[in-house]
PDB file of C-alpha atoms in Angstrom:
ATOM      1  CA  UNK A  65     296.529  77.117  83.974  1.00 47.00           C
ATOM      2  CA  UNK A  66     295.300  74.329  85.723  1.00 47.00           C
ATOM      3  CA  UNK A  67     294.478  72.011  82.456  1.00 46.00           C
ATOM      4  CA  UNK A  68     298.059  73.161  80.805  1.00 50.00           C
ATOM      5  CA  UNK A  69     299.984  71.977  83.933  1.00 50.00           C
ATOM      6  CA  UNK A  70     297.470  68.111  83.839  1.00 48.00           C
ATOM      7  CA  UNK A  71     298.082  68.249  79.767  1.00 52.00           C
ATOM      8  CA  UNK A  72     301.883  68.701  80.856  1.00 55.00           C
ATOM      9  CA  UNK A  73     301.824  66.016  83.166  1.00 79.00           C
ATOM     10  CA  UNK A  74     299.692  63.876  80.501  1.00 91.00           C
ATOM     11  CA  UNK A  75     301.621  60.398  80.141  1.00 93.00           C
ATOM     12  CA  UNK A  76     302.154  59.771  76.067  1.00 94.00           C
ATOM     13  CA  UNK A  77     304.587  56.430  76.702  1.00 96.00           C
ATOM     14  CA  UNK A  78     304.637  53.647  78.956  1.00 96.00           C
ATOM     15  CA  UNK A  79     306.816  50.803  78.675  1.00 96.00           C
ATOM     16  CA  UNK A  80     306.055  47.826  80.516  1.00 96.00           C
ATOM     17  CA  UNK A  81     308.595  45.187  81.719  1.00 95.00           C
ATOM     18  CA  UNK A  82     310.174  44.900  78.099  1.00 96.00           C
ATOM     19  CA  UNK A  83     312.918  41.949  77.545  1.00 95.00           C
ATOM     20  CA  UNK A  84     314.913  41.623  74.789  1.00 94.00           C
ATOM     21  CA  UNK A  85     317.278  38.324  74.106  1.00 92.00           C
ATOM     22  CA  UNK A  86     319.336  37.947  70.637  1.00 90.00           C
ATOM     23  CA  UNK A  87     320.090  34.491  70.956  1.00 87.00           C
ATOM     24  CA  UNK A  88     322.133  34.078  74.595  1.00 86.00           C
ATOM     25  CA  UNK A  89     323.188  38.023  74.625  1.00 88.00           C
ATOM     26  CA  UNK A  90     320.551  39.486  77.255  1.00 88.00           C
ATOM     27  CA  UNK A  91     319.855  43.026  75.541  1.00 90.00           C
ATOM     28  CA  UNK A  92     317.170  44.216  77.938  1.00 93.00           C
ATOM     29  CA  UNK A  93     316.354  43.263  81.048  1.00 94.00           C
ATOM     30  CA  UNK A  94     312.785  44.057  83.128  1.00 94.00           C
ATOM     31  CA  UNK A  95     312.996  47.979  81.526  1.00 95.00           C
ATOM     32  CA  UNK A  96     310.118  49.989  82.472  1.00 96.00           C
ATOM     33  CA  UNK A  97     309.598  53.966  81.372  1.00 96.00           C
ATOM     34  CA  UNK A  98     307.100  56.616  81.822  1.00 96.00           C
ATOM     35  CA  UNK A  99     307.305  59.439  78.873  1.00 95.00           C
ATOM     36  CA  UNK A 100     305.149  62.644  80.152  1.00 95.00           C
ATOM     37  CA  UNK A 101     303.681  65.222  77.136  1.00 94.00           C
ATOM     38  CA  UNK A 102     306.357  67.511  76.132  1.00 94.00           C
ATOM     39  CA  UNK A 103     309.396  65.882  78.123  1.00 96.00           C
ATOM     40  CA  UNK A 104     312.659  64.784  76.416  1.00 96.00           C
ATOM     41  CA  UNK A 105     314.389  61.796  77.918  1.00 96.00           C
ATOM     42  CA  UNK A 106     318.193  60.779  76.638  1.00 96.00           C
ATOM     43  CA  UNK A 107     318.850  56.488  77.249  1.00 95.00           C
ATOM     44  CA  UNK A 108     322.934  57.160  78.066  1.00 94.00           C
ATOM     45  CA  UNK A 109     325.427  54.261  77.809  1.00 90.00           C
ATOM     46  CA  UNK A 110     327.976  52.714  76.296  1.00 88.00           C
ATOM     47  CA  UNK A 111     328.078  50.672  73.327  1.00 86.00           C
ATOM     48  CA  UNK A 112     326.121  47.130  73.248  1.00 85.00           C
ATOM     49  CA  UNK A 113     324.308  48.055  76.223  1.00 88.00           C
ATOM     50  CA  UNK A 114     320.793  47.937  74.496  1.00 91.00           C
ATOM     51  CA  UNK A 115     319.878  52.035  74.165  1.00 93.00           C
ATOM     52  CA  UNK A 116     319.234  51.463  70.531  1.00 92.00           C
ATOM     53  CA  UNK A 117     317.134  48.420  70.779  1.00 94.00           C
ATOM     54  CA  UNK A 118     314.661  49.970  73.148  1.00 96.00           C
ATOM     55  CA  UNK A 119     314.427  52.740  70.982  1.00 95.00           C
ATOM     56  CA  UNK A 120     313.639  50.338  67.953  1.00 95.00           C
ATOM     57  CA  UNK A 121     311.157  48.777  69.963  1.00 96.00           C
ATOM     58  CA  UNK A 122     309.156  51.736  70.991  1.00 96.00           C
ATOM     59  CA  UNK A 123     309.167  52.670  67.033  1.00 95.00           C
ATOM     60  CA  UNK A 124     308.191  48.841  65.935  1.00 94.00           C
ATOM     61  CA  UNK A 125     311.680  47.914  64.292  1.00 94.00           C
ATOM     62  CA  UNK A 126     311.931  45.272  67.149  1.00 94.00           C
ATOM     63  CA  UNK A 127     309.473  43.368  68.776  1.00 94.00           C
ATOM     64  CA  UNK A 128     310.373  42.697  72.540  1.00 95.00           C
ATOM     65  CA  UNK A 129     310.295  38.966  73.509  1.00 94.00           C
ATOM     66  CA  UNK A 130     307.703  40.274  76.481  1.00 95.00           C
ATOM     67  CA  UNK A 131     306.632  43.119  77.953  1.00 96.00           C
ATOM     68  CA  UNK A 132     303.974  46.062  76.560  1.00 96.00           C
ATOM     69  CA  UNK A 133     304.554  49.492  74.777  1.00 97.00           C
ATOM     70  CA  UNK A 134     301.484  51.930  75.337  1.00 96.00           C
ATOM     71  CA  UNK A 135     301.229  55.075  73.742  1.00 95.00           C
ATOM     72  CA  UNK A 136     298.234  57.699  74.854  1.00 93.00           C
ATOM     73  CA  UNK A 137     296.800  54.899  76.762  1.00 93.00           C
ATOM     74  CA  UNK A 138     296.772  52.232  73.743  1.00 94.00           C
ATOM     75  CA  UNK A 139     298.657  48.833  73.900  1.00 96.00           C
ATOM     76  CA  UNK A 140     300.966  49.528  70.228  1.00 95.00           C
ATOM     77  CA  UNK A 141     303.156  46.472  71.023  1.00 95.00           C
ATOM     78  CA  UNK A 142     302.639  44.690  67.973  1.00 93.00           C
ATOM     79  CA  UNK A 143     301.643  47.306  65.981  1.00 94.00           C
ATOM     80  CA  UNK A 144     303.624  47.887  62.321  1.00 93.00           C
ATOM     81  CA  UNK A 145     305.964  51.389  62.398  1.00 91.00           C
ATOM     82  CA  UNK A 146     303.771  53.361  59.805  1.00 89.00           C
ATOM     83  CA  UNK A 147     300.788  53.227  62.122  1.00 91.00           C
ATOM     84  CA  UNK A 148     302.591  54.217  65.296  1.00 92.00           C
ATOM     85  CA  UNK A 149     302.717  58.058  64.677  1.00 92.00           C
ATOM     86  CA  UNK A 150     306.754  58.078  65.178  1.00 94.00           C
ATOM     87  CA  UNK A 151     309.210  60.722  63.613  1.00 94.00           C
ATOM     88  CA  UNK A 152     312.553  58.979  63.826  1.00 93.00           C
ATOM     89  CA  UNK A 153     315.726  60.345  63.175  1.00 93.00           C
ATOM     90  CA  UNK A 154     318.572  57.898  62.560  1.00 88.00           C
ATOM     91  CA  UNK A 155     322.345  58.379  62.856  1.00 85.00           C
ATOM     92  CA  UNK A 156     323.289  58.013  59.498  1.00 85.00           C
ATOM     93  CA  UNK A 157     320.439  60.710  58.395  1.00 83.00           C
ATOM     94  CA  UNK A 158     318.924  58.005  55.912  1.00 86.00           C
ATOM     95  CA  UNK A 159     317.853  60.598  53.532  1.00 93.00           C
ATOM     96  CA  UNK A 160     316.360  59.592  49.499  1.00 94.00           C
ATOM     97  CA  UNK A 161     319.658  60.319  47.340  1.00 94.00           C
ATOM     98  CA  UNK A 162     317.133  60.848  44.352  1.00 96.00           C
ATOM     99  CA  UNK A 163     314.730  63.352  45.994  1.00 95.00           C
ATOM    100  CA  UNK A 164     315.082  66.963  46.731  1.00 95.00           C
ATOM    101  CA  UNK A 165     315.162  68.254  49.869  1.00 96.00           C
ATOM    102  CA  UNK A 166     311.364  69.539  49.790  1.00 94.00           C
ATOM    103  CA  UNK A 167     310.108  65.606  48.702  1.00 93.00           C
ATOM    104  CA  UNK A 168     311.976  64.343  51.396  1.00 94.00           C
ATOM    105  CA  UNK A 169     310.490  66.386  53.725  1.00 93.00           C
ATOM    106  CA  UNK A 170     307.224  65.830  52.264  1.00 91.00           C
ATOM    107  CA  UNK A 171     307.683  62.255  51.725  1.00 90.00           C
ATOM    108  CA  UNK A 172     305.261  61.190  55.236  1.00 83.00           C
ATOM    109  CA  UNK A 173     303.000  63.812  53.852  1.00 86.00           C
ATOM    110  CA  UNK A 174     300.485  61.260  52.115  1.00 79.00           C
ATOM    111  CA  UNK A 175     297.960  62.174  49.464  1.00 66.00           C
ATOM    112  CA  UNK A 176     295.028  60.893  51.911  1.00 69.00           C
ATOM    113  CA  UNK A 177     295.419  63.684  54.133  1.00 75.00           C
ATOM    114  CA  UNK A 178     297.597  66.174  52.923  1.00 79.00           C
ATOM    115  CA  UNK A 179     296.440  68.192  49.674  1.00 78.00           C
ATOM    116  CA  UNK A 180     299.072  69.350  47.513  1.00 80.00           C
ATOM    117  CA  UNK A 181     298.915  73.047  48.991  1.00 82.00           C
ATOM    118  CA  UNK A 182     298.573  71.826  52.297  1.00 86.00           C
ATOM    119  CA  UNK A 183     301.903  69.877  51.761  1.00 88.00           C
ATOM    120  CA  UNK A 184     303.824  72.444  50.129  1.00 89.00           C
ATOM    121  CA  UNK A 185     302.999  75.080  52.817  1.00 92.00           C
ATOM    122  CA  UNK A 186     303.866  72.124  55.745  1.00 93.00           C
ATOM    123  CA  UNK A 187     307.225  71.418  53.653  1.00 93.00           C
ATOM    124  CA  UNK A 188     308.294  75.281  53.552  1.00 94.00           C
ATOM    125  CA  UNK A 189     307.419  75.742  57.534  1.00 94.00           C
ATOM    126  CA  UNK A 190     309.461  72.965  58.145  1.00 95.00           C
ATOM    127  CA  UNK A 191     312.302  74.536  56.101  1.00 95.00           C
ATOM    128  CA  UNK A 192     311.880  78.051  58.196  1.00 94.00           C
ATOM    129  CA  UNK A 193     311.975  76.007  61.322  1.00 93.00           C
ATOM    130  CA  UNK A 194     314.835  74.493  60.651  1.00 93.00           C
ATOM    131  CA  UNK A 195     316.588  77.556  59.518  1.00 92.00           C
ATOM    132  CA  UNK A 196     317.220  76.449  55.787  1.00 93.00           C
ATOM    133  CA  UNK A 197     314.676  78.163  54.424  1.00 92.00           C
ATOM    134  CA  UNK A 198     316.162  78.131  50.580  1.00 93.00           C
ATOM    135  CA  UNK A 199     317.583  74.659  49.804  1.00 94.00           C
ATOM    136  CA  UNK A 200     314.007  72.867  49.090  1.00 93.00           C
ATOM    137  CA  UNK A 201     315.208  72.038  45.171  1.00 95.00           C
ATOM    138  CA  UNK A 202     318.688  70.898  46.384  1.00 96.00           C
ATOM    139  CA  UNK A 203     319.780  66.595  46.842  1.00 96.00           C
ATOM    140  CA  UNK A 204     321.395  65.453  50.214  1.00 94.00           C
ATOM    141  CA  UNK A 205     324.655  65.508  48.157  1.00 94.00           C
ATOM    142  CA  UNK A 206     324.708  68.829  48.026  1.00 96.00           C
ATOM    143  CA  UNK A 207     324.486  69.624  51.360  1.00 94.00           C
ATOM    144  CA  UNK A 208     326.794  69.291  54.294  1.00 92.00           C
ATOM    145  CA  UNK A 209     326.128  66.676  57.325  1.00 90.00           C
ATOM    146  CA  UNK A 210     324.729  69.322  59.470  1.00 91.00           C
ATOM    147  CA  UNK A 211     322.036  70.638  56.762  1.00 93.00           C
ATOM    148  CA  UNK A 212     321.358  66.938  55.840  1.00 93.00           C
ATOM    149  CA  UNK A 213     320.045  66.118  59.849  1.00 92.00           C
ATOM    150  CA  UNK A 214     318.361  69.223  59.982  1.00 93.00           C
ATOM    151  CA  UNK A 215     316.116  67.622  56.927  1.00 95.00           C
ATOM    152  CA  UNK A 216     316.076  64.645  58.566  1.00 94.00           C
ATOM    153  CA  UNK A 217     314.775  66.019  61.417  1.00 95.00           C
ATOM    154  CA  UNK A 218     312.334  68.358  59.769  1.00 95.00           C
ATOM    155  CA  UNK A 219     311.358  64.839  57.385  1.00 94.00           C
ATOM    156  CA  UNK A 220     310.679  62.953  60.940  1.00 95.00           C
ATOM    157  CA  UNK A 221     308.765  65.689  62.333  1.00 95.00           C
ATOM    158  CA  UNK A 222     306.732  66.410  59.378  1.00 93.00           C
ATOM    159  CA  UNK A 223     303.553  64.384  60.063  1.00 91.00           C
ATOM    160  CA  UNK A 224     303.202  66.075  63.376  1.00 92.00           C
ATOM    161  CA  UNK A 225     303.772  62.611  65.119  1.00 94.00           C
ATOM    162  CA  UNK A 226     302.949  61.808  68.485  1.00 94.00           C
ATOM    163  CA  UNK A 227     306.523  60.982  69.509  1.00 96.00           C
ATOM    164  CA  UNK A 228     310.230  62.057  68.237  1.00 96.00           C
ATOM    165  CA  UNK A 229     313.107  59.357  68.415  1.00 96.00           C
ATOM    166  CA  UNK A 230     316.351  60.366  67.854  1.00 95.00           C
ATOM    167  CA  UNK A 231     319.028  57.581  67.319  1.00 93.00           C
ATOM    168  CA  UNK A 232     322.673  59.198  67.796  1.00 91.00           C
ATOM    169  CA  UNK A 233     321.582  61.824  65.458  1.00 89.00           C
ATOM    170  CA  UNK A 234     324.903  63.792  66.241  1.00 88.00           C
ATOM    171  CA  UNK A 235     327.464  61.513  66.798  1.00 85.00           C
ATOM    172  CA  UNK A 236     328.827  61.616  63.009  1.00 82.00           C
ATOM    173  CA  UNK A 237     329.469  65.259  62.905  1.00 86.00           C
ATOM    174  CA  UNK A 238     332.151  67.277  63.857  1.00 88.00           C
ATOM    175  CA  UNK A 239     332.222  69.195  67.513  1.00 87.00           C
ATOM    176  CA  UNK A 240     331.448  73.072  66.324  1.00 88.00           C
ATOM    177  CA  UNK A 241     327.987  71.024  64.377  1.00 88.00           C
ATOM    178  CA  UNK A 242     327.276  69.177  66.948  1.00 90.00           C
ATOM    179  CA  UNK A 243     327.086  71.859  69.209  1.00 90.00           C
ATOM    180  CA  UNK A 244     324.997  74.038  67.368  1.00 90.00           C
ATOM    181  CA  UNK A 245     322.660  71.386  66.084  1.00 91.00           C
ATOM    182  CA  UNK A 246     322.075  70.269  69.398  1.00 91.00           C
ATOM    183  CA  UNK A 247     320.656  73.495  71.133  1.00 91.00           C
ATOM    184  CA  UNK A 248     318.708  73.561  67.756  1.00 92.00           C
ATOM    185  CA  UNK A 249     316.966  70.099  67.847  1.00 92.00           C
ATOM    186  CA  UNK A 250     316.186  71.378  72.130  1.00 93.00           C
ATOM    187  CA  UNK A 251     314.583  74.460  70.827  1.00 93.00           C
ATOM    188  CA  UNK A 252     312.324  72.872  68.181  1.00 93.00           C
ATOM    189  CA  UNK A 253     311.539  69.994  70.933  1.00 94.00           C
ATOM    190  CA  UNK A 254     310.351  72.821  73.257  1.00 94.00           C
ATOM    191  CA  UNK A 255     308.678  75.035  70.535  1.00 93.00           C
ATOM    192  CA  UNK A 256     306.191  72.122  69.091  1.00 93.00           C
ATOM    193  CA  UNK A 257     306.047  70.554  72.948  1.00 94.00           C
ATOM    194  CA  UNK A 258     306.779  67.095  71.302  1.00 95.00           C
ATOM    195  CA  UNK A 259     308.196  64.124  73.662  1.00 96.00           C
ATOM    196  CA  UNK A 260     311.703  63.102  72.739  1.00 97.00           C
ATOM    197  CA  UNK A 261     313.730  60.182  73.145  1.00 97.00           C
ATOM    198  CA  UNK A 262     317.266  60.047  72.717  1.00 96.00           C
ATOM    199  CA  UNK A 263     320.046  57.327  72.351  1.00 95.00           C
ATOM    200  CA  UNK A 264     323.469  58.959  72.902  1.00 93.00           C
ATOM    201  CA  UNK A 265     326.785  58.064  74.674  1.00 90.00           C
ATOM    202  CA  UNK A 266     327.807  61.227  75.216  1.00 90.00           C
ATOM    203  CA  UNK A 267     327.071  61.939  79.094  1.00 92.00           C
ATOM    204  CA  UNK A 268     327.265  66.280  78.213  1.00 91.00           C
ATOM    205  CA  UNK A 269     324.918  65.856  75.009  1.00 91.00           C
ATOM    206  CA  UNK A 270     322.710  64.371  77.682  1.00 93.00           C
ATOM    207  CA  UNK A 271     323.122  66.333  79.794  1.00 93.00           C
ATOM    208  CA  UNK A 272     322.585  69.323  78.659  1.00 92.00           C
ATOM    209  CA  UNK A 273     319.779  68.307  76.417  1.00 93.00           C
ATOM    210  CA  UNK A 274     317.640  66.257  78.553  1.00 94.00           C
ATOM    211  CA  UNK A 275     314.924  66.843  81.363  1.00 94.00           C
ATOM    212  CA  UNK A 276     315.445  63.037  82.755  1.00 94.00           C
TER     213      UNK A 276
END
């Protein structure tokens, strides 16, 4: 009991004094953050006031003008995205138009350490976690906006990364979706114990999602 409350408590993220200027538009501003092992943290605020461009520089789409990102104890600052070990799940659900369902979810799934069975049975678990169990030979275009960030999510989380950002995932579908998917994304979160970030501007979506 003892070790599961210290692996709990185990920090996964620090961020360090991170600034962020485009040109004379101050983004960020002295931001520091602790991320504990199996916590999910929401960044809440409006529009322009830099949520997203933290997030893109904990998951190397940014680099901060100064300031350190550690994750598990090692300095990933300028370290390139595919090495960072982070699912990310994007607003707009950035999904392959020419795949099926089961290669994008198997797409992070590389040859070097995934065999082909291995792969197949990771894609279909994925598929039964995210409740869609029959729609791996489908395209995005045949599914609604809800079933398409439920891949997306089940595509980010696939690799079993270290770390789950979530970029507005919900803010381009309707209430009755958003509602649903939300407790959804919350239950997986718990289930695998993965730490979570969040961008949202919605103050109940926070809320009601978040530990911190």
């Amino acid at each position: 009991k003892t070790y599961a409350c210290a692996q709990q408590q185990a920090t996964i993220l620090e961020v360090l004094d991170i600034q962020k200027h485009f040109e004379k538009f101050q983004a960020l501003s002295h931001i520091h953050l602790e991320l504990k092992a199996g916590e999910f943290v929401s960044f809440l605020g409006p529009s322009g006031c830099g949520k997203t461009t933290l997030l893109r520089i904990i998951a190397g789409l940014e680099q901060p003008d100064y300031g350190k990102v550690i994750k598990k104890g090692q300095d990933i600052t300028q370290q390139s995205v595919e090495k960072r070990r982070c699912g990310i799940v994007f607003q707009n659900y950035a999904l392959f138009p020419n795949l099926t369902v089961a290669e994008n979810i198997g797409f992070g799934l590389h040859a070097r350490q995934w065999i082909r069975v291995e792969r197949s049975a990771r894609v279909q678990q994925l598929l039964d976690l995210i409740e869609l169990p029959n729609i791996a030979d489908k395209y995005p275009n045949q599914l609604s906006g809800g079933q398409q960030q439920r891949v997306a999510l089940a595509r980010a989380i696939a690799p079993k990364p270290d770390l789950l950002l979530l970029d507005e995932p919900l803010s381009a579908l309707d209430a009755q979706v958003r509602l649903t998917l939300r407790q959804k994304i919350k239950t997986i979160q718990k289930q695998l114990n993965l730490p979570t970030i969040m961008v949202t501007h919605d103050q109940e979506e926070a809320l009601s999602i978040s530990d911190r």
